[in-house]
PDB file of N, CA and C in Angstrom:
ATOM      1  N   UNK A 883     -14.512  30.216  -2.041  1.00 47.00           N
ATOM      2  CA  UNK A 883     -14.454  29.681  -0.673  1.00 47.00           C
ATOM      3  C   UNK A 883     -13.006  29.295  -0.361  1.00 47.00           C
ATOM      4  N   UNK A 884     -12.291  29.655   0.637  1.00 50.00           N
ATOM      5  CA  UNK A 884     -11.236  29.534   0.876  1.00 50.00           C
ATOM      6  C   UNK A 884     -10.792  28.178   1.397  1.00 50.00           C
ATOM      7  N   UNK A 885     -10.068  27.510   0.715  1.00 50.00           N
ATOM      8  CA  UNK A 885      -9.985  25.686   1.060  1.00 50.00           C
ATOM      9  C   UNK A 885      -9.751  25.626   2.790  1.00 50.00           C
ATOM     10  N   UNK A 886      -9.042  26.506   3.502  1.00 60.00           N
ATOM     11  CA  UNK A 886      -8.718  26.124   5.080  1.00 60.00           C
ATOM     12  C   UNK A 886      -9.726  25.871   6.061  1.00 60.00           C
ATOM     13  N   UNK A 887     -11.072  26.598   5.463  1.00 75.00           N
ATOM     14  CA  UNK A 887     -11.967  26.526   6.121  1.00 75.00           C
ATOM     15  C   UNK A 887     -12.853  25.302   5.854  1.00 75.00           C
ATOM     16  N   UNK A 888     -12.481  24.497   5.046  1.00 84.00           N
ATOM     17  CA  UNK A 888     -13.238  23.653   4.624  1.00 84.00           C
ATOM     18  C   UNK A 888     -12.695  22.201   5.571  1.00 84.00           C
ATOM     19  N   UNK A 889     -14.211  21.477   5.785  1.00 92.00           N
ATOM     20  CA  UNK A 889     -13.435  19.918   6.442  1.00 92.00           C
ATOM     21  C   UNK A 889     -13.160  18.885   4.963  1.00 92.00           C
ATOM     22  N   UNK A 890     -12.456  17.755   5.962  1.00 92.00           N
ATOM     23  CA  UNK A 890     -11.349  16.926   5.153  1.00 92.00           C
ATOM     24  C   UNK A 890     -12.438  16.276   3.422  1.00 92.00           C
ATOM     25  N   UNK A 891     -14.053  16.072   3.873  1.00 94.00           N
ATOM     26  CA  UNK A 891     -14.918  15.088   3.232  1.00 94.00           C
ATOM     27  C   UNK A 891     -14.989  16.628   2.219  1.00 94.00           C
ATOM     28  N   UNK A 892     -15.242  17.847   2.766  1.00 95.00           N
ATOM     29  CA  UNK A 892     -15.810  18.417   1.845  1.00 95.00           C
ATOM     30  C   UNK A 892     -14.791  19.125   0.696  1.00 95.00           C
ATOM     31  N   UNK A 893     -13.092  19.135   1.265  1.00 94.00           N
ATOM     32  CA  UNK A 893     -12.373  19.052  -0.036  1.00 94.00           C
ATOM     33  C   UNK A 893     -12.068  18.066  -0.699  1.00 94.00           C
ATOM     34  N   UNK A 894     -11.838  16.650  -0.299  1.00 94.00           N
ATOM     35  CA  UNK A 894     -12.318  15.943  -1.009  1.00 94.00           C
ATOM     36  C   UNK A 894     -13.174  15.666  -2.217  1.00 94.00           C
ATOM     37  N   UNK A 895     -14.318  16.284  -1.826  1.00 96.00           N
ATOM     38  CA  UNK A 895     -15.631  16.288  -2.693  1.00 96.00           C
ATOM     39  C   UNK A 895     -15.411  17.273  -4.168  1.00 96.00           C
ATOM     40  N   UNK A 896     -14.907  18.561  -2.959  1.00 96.00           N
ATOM     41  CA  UNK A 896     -14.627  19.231  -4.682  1.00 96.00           C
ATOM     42  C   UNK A 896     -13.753  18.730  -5.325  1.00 96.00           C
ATOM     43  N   UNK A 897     -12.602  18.341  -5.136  1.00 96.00           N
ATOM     44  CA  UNK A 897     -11.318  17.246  -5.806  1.00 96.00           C
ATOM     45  C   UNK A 897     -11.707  16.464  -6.681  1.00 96.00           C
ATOM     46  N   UNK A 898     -12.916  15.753  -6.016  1.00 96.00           N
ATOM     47  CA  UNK A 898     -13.574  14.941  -7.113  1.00 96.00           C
ATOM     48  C   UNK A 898     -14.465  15.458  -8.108  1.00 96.00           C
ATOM     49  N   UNK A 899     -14.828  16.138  -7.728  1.00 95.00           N
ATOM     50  CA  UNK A 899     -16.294  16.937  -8.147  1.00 95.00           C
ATOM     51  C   UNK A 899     -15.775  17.332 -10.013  1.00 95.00           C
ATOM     52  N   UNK A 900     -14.027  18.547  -9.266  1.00 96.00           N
ATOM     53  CA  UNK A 900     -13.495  19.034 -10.168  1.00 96.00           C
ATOM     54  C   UNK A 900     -12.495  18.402 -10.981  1.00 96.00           C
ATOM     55  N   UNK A 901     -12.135  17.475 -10.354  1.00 94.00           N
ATOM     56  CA  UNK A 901     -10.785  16.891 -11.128  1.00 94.00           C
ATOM     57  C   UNK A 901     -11.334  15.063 -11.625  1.00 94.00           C
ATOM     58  N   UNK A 902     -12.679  14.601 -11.201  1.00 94.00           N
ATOM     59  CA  UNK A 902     -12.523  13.249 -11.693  1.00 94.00           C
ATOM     60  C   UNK A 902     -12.888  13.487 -13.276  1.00 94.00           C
ATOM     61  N   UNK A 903     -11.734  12.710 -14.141  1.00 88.00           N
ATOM     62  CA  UNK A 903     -12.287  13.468 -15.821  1.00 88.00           C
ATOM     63  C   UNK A 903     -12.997  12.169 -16.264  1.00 88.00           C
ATOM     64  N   UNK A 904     -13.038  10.998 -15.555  1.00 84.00           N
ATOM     65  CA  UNK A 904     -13.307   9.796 -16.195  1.00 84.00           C
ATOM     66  C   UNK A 904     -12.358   9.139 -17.120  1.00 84.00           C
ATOM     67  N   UNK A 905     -12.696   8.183 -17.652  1.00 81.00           N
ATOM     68  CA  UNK A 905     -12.047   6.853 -18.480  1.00 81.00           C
ATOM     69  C   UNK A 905     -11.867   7.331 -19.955  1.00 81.00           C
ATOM     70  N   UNK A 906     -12.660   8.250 -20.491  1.00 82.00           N
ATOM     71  CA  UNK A 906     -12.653   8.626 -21.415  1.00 82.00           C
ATOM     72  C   UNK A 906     -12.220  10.178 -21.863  1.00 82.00           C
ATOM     73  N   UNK A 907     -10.693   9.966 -22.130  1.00 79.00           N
ATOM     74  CA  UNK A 907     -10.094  11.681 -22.586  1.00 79.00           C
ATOM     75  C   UNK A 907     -10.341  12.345 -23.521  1.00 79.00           C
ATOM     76  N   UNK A 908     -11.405  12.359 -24.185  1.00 83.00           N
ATOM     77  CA  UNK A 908     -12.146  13.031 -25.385  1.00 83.00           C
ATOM     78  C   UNK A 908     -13.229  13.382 -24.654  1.00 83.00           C
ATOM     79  N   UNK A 909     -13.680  13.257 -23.766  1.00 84.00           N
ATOM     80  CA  UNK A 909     -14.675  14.050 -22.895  1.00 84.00           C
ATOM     81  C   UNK A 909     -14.017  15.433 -21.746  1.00 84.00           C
ATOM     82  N   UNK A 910     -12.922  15.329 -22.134  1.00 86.00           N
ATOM     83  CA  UNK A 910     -11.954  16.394 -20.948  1.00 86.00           C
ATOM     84  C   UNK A 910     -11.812  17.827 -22.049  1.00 86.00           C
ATOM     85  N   UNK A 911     -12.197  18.590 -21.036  1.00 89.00           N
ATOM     86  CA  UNK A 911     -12.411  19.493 -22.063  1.00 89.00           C
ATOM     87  C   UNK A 911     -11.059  20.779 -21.101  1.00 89.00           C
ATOM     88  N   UNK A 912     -11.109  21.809 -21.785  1.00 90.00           N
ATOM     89  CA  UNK A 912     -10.488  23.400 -21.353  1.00 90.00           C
ATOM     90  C   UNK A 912     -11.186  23.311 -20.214  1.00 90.00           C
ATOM     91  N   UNK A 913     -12.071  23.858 -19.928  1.00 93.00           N
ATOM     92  CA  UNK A 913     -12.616  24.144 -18.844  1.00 93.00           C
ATOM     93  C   UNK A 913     -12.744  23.149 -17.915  1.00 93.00           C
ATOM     94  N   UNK A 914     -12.977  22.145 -17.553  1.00 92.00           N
ATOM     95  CA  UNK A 914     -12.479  21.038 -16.928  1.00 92.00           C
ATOM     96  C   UNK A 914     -11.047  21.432 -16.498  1.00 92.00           C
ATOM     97  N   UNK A 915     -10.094  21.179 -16.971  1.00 92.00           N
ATOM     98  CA  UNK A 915      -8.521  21.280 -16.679  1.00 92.00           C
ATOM     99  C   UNK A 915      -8.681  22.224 -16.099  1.00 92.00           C
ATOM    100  N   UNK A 916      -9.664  23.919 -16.459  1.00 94.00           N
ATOM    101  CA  UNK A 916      -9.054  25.302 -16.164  1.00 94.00           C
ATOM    102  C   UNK A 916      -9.636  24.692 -14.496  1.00 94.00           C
ATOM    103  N   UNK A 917     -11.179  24.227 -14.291  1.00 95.00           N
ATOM    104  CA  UNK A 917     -11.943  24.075 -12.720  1.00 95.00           C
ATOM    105  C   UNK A 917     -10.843  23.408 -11.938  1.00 95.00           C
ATOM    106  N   UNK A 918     -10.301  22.219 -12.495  1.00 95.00           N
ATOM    107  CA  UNK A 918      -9.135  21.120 -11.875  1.00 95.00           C
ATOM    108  C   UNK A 918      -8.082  22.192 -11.123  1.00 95.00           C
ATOM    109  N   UNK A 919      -7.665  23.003 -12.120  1.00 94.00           N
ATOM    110  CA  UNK A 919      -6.164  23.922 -11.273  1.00 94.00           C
ATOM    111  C   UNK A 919      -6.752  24.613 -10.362  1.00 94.00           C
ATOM    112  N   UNK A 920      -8.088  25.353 -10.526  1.00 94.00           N
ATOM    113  CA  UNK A 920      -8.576  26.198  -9.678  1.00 94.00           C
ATOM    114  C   UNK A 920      -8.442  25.401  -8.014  1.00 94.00           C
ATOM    115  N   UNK A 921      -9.309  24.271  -8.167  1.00 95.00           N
ATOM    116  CA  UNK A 921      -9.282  23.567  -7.137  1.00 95.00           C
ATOM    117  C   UNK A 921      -7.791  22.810  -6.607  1.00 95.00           C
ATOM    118  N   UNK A 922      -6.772  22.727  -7.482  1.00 94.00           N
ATOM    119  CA  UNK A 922      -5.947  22.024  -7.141  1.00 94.00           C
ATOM    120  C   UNK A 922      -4.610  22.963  -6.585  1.00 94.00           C
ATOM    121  N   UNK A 923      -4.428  24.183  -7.334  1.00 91.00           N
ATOM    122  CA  UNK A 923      -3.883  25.105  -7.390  1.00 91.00           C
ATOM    123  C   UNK A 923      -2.548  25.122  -5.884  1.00 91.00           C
ATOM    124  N   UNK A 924      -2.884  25.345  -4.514  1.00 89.00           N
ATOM    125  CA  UNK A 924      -2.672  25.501  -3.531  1.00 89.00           C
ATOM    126  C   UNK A 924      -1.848  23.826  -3.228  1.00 89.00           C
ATOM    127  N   UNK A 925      -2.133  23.259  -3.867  1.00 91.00           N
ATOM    128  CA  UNK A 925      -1.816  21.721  -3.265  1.00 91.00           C
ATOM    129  C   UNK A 925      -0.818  20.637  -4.667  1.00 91.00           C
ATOM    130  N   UNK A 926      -0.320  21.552  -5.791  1.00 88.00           N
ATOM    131  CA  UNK A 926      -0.025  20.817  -6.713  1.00 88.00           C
ATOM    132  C   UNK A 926       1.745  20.674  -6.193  1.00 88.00           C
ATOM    133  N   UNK A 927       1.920  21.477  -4.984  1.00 87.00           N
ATOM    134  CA  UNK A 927       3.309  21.063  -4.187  1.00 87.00           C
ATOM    135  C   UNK A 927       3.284  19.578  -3.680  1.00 87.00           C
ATOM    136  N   UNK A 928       2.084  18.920  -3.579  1.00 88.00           N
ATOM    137  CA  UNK A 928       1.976  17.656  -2.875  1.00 88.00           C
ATOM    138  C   UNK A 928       2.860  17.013  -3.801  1.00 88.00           C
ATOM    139  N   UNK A 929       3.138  17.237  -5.137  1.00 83.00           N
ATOM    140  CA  UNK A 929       3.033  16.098  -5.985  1.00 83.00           C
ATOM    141  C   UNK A 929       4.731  16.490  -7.046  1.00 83.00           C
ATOM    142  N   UNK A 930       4.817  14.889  -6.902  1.00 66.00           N
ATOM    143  CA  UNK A 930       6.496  14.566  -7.989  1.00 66.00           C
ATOM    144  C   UNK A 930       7.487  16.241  -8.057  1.00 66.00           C
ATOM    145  N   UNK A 931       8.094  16.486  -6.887  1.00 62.00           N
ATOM    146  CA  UNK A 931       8.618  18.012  -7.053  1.00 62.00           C
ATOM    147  C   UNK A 931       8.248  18.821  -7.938  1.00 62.00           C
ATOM    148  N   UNK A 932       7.279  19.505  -7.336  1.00 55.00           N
ATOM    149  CA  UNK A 932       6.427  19.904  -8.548  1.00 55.00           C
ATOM    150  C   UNK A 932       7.390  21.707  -9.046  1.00 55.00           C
ATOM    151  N   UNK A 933       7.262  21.491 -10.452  1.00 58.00           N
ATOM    152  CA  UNK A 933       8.412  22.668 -10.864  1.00 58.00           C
ATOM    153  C   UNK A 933       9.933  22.759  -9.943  1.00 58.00           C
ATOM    154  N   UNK A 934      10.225  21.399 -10.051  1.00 57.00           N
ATOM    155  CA  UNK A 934      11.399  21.225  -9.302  1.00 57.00           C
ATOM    156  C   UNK A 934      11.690  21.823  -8.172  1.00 57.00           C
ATOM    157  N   UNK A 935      10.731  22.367  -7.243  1.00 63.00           N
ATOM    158  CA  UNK A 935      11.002  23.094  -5.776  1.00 63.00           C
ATOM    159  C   UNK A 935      10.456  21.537  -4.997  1.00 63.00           C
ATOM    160  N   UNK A 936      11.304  21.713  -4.420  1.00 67.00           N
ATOM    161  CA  UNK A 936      10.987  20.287  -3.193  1.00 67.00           C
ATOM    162  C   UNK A 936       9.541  20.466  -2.914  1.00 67.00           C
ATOM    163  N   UNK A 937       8.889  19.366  -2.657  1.00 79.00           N
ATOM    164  CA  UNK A 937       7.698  19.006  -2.161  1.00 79.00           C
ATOM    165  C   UNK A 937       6.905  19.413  -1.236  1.00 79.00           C
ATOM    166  N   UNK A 938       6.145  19.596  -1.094  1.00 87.00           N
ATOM    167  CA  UNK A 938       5.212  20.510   0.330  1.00 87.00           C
ATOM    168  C   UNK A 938       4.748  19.010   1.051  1.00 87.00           C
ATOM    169  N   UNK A 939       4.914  17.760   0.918  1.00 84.00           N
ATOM    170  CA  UNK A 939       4.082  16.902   1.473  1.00 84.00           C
ATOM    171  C   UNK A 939       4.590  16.747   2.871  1.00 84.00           C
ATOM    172  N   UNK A 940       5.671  17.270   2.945  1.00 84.00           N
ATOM    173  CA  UNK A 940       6.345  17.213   4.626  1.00 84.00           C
ATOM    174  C   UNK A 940       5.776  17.762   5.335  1.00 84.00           C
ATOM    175  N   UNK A 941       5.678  19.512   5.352  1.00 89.00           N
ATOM    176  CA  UNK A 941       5.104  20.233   5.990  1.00 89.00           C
ATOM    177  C   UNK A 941       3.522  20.196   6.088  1.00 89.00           C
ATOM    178  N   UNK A 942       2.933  19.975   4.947  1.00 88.00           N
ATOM    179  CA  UNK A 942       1.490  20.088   4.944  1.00 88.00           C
ATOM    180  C   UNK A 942       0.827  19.011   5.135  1.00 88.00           C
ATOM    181  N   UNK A 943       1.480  17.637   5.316  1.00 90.00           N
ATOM    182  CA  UNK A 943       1.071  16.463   5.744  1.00 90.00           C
ATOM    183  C   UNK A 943       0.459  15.247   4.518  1.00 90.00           C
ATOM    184  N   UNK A 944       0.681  14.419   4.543  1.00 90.00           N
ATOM    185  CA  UNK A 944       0.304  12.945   4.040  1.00 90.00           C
ATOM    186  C   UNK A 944      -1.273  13.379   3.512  1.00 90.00           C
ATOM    187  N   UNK A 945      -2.067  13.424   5.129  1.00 93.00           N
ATOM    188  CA  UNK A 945      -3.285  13.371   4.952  1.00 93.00           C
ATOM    189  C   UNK A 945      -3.492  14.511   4.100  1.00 93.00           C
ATOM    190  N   UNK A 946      -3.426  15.971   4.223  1.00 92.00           N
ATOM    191  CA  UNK A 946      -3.955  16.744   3.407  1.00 92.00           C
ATOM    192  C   UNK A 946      -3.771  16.445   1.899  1.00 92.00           C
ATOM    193  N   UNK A 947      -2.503  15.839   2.005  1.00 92.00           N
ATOM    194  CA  UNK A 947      -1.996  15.707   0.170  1.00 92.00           C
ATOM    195  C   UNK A 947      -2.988  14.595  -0.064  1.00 92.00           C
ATOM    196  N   UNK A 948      -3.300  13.713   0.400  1.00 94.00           N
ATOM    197  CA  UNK A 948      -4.124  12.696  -0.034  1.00 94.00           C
ATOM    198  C   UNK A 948      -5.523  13.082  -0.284  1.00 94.00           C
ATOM    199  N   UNK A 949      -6.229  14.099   0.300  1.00 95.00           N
ATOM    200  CA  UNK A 949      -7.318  14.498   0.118  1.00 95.00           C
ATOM    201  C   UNK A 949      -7.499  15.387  -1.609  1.00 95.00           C
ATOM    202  N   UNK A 950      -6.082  15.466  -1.775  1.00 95.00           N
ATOM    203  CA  UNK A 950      -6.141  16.274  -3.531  1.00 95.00           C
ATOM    204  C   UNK A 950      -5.271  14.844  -4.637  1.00 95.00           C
ATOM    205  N   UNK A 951      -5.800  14.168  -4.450  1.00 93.00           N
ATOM    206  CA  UNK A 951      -4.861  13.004  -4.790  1.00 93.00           C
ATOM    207  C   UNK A 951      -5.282  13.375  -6.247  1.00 93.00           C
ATOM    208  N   UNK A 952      -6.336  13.172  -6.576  1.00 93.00           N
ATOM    209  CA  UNK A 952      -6.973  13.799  -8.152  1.00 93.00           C
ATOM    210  C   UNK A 952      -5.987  14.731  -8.597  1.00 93.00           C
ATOM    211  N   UNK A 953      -5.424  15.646  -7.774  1.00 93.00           N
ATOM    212  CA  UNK A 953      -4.521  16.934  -8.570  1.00 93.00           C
ATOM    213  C   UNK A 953      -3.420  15.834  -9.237  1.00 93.00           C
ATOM    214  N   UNK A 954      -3.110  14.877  -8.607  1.00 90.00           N
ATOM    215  CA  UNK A 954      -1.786  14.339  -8.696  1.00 90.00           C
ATOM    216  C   UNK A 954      -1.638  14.024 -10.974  1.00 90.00           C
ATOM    217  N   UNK A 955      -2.961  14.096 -11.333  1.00 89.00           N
ATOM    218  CA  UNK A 955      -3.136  14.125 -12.666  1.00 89.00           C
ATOM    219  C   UNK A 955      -2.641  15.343 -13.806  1.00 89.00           C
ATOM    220  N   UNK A 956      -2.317  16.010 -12.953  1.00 89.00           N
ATOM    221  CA  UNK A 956      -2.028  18.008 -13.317  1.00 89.00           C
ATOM    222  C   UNK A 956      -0.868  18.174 -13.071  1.00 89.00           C
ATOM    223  N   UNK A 957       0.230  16.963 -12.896  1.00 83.00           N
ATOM    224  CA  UNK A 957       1.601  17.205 -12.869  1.00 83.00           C
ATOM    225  C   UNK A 957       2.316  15.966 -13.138  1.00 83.00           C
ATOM    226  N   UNK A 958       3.359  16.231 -14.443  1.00 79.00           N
ATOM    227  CA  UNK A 958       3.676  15.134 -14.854  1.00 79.00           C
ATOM    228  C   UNK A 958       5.035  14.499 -14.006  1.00 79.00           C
ATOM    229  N   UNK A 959       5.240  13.226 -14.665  1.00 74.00           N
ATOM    230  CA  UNK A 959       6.640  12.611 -13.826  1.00 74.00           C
ATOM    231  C   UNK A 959       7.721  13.809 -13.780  1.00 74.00           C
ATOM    232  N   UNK A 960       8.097  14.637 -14.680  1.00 74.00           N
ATOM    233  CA  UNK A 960       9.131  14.964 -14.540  1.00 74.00           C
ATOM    234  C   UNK A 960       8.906  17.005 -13.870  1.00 74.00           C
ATOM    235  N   UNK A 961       7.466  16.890 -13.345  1.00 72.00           N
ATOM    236  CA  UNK A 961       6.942  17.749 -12.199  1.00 72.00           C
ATOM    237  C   UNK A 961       6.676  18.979 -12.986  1.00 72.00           C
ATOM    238  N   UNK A 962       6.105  18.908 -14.054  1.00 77.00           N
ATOM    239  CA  UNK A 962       5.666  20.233 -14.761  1.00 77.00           C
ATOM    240  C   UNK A 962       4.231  20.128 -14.909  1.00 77.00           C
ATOM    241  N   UNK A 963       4.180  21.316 -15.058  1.00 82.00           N
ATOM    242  CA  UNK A 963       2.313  21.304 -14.950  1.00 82.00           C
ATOM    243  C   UNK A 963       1.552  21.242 -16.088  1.00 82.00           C
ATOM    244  N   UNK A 964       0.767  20.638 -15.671  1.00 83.00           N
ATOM    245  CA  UNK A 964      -0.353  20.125 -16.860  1.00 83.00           C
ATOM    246  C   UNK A 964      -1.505  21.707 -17.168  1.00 83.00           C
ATOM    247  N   UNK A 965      -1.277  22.197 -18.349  1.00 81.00           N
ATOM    248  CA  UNK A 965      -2.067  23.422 -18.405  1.00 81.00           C
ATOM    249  C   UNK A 965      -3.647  23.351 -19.089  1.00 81.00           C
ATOM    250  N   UNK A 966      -3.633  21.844 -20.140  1.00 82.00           N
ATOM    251  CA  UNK A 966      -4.517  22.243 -21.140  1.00 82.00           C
ATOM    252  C   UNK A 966      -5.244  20.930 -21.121  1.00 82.00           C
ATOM    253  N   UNK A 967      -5.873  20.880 -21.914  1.00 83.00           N
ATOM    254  CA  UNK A 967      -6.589  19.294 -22.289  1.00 83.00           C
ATOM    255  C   UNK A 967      -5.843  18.461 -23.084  1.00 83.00           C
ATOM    256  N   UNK A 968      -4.898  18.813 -23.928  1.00 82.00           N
ATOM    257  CA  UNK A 968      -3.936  18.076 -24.628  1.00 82.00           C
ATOM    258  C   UNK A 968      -3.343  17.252 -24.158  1.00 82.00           C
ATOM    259  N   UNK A 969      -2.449  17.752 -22.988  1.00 83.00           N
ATOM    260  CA  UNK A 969      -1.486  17.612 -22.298  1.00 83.00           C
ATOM    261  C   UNK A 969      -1.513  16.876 -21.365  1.00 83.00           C
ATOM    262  N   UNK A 970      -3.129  17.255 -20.656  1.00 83.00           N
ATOM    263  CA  UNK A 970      -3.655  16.028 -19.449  1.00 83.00           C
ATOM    264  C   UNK A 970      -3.849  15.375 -20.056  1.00 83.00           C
ATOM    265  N   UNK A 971      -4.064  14.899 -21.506  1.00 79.00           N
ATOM    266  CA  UNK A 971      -4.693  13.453 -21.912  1.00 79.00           C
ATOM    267  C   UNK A 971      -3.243  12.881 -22.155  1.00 79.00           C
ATOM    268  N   UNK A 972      -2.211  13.245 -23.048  1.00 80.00           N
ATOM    269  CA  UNK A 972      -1.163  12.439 -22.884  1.00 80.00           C
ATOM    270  C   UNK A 972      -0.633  12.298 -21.916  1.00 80.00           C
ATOM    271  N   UNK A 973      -0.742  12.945 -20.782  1.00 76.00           N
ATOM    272  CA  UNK A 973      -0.079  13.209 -19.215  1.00 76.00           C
ATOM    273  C   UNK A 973      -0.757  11.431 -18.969  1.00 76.00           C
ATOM    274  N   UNK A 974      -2.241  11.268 -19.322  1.00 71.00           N
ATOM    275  CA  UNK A 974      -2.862  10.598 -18.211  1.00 71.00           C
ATOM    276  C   UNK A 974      -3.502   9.079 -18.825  1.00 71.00           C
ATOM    277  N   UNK A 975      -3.411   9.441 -20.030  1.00 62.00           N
ATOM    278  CA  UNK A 975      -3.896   8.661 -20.406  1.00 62.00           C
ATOM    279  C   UNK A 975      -2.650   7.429 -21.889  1.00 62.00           C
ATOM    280  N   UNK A 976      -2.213   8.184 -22.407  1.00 50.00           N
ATOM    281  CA  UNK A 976      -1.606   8.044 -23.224  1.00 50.00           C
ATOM    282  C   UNK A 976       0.457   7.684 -23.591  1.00 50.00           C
ATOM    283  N   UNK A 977       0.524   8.016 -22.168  1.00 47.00           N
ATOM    284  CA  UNK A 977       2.083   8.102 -22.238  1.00 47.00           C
ATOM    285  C   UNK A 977       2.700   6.788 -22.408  1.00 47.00           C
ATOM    286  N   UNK A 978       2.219   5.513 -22.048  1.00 49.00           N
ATOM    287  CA  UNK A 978       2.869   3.974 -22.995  1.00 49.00           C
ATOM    288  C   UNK A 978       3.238   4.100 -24.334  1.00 49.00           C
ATOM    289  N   UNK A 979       1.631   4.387 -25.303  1.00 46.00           N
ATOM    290  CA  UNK A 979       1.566   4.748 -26.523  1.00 46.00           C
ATOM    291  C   UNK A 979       2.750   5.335 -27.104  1.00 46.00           C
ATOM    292  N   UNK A 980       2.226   6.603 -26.700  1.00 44.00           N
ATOM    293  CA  UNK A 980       3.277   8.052 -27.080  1.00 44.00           C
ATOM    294  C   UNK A 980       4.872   7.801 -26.835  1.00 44.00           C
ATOM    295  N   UNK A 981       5.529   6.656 -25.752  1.00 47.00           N
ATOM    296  CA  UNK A 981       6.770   6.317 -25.843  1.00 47.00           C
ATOM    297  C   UNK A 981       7.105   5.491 -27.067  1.00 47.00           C
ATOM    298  N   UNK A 982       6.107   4.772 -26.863  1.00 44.00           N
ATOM    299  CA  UNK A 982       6.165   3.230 -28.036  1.00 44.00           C
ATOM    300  C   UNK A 982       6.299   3.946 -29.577  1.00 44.00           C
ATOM    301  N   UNK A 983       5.562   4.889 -29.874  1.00 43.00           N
ATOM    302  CA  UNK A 983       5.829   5.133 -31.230  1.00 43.00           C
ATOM    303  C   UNK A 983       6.598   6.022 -31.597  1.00 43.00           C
ATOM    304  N   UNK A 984       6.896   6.865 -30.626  1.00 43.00           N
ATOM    305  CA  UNK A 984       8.157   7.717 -30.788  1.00 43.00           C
ATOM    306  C   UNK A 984       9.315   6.785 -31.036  1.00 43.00           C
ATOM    307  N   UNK A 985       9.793   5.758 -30.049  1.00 46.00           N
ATOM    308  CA  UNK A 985      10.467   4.928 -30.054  1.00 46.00           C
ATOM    309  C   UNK A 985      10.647   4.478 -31.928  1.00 46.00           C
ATOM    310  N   UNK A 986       9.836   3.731 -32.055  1.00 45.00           N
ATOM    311  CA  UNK A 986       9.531   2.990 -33.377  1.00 45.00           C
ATOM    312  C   UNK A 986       9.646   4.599 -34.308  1.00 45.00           C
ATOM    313  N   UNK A 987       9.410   5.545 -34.105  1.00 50.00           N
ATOM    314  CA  UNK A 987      10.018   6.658 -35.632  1.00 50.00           C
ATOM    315  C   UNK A 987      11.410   6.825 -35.412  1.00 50.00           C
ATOM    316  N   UNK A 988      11.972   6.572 -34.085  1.00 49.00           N
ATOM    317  CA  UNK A 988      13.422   7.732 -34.176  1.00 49.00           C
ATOM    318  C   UNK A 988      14.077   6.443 -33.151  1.00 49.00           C
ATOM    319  N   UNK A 989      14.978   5.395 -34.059  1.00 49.00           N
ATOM    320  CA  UNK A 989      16.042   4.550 -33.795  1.00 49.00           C
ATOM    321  C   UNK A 989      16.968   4.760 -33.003  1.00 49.00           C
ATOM    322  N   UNK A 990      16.850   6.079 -32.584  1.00 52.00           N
ATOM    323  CA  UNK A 990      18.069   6.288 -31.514  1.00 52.00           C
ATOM    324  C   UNK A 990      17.343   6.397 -30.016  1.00 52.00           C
ATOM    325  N   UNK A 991      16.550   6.750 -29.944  1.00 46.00           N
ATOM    326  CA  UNK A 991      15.661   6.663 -28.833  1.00 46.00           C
ATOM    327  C   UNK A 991      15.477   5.091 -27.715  1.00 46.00           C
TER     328      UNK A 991
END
């Protein structure tokens, strides 16, 4: 189904439908992440310059980007894309941790 034709509640819905992974990142699986891009795919310009090309949120508007706000999980701070289940869990869940003990192995950090 082609997202343009769709109203604001009912992309929404798939956004959520496809991209809410819950509280718990051992339940996020491949396929999950693969449904998430499917649905998010068209709209992951909303978010942190995504692959360093300036942002689509100008042209395509506030509101539309807000309706994929869920994608905003499929691209990290420094605007690269989240491909796998690995990656979204440290993307989303884990990145305090993952600084803190890197930190604590390598003194120069």
């Amino acid at each position: 189904v082609p997202v343009k034709s769709l109203e604001p509640d009912d992309i929404e819905t798939i956004v959520f439908e496809n991209c809410n992974f819950g509280a718990d990142p051992l339940k996020i699986t491949e396929e999950m992440v693969k449904n998430c891009h499917g649905v998010c795919a068209q709209r992951l310009c909303c978010f942190s310059d995504y692959l360093l090309q300036s942002s689509c949120r100008a042209p395509v508007g506030d509101d539309e980007c807000e309706l994929y706000s869920l994608c905003e999980q499929l691209v990290t701070d420094d605007g690269v894309e989240v491909n796998n289940a690995i990656a979204l869990k440290e993307n989303e869940y884990d990145v305090g941790h993952l600084c803190t003990s890197k930190v604590n192995e390598d003194s120069d950090l």
